[in-house]
Amino acid sequence: MHAETQTEWEIRMFDKILSYLRDELCIDFPYLERALSALTPEGKENVNAFATEGVYLYYPPAHYLKVFEENELFLRRAYLHTVFHCLYTHPWQRGSREEKRWNLACDMAVEFVIDGFNKQTTHRLLSWLRQQYYEKLREKNVISAAGIYEMLGEESPERLTQLAQEFYTEDHALWGRENRQSPIPDQQKQAEDPQKKWQKIARQVQFQKEKSDRNSDAAAAAMQAEITAERKRRSYKEFLKKFAAFKEQMRCDMDAFDLNYYTYGLRTYGNLPLIEPLETREERRISEFVIVVDTSYSTSGELVRSFLQETLHILLEQNAFFTTAKVHLIQCDDQVQEDLVIQSSKRAQEVLAHFEIRGGGNTDFRPAFAYVEELRCAGELRNLGGLLYFTDGNGTYPAKKPDYPCAFLYLDVYNEEEVPAWAIRRRLDEKDNI
């Protein structure tokens, strides 16, 4: 009979503690039962706090056994904290954002919700620093990690360090990484994508919460608002995919590769496979794109920055663009004021850091379309995937339909009769963070 080692005993004991913590949290948060059970516990000696990639919940067994004896409340909150990160899909949202500031923004968003619940299982006294920043979030009506990330851009390095120490709860080192320890055998269907799994759980949580009368307090509303904001962001991301096009990429196409013929040849003839993987595959991505910002007198600079921040993050995410990609960011009122070319996440960050509204005249959409046509004729744009025109007012539209997809994004009520039939249109809400 195998003798249990000290580490095995610690893991077994802490798995029981996690089950206890889960039961305790379900008393106050019954609608979170599915989410609290979604991560598979995995004890590891080389981690200092909870960590997850969306499938496993890694933890230091020996250290957390001591923490449980001394501060059960901290451990209960840390468990809930990690689950909320997954519910809000924070581990998969960073894109080109600066990592440390994004991690801090996510921690603050989650802690703001947990502290707002004021439930017996999670209640703690708030530090003066937390009270100050929570008040600032309420004043600006900011609840999402994306919104907090923008606010933190105004803080000094010293202040950011202070906030990071205050809100640190878990290790984010595994965020965005693929799970290498699939619990499903190779011959079976691959494990579900973690992000999609948590999006499904978030919908279930929202449905369960809406059925429960006891969860109508402000913190529950904040949690629902964050999930709704993420759903709207996914909707916007799907909207941008309409502008993608098929193109060959230099990448092995494993979907069209029959492994049976390959291994049969190796077994029969030594080092001679009967078939080899295709060296290219067709993928639906964006090659070239144009974003036009209406900079007429009625346009708000903050709203423009928010729109650009989210749009560029989505467009420049891994697998969204081809390796040779190009985004033209054009500012236009009744004439083209500026054209910035963006071909990398680093360049996008530089542009956003120094972005200033140029213009202030009347709204006229035609000059931007004429300028894009000039770029195409000059060979600057050869595979234009589409054009997004961000505007908050009515203007003069081109009389002729362009031969590429075009969408107008409105921040206000627009006159549908004036919008040409060929234009894709979408209404945005200022509070949606896209």
PDB file of C-alpha atoms in Angstrom, residues 15 54 94 108 116-117 120-121 139 144 151 177 189 194 203 208 248 371 383 393 402 415-416:
ATOM      1  CA  ASP A  15      -9.130  20.058  -1.253  1.00  0.00           C
ATOM      2  CA  GLY A  54      -9.372  29.020 -16.691  1.00  0.00           C
ATOM      3  CA  ARG A  94      -5.721  42.111 -22.176  1.00  0.00           C
ATOM      4  CA  MET A 108      -9.700  46.499  -8.531  1.00  0.00           C
ATOM      5  CA  GLY A 116     -19.905  46.046  -2.343  1.00  0.00           C
ATOM      6  CA  PHE A 117     -21.743  42.833  -1.476  1.00  0.00           C
ATOM      7  CA  GLN A 120     -21.181  37.896   6.092  1.00  0.00           C
ATOM      8  CA  THR A 121     -18.928  35.436   4.278  1.00  0.00           C
ATOM      9  CA  GLU A 139     -18.417  59.391  -9.212  1.00  0.00           C
ATOM     10  CA  SER A 144     -15.418  47.584 -15.788  1.00  0.00           C
ATOM     11  CA  MET A 151      -8.349  55.829 -15.077  1.00  0.00           C
ATOM     12  CA  ARG A 177      -1.962  30.620 -21.546  1.00  0.00           C
ATOM     13  CA  LYS A 189     -12.648  15.282 -27.974  1.00  0.00           C
ATOM     14  CA  PRO A 194     -11.697  28.007 -21.324  1.00  0.00           C
ATOM     15  CA  ARG A 203     -24.784  33.523 -18.882  1.00  0.00           C
ATOM     16  CA  GLN A 208     -29.852  32.265 -11.957  1.00  0.00           C
ATOM     17  CA  GLU A 248      -3.532  31.946 -47.377  1.00  0.00           C
ATOM     18  CA  TYR A 371      -9.015  60.150 -49.476  1.00  0.00           C
ATOM     19  CA  ASN A 383      -6.600  44.463 -49.710  1.00  0.00           C
ATOM     20  CA  GLY A 393     -23.875  63.426 -35.654  1.00  0.00           C
ATOM     21  CA  PRO A 402     -17.844  51.936 -52.176  1.00  0.00           C
ATOM     22  CA  ASN A 415     -31.839  59.823 -38.881  1.00  0.00           C
ATOM     23  CA  GLU A 416     -32.202  56.462 -40.595  1.00  0.00           C
TER      24      GLU A 416
END
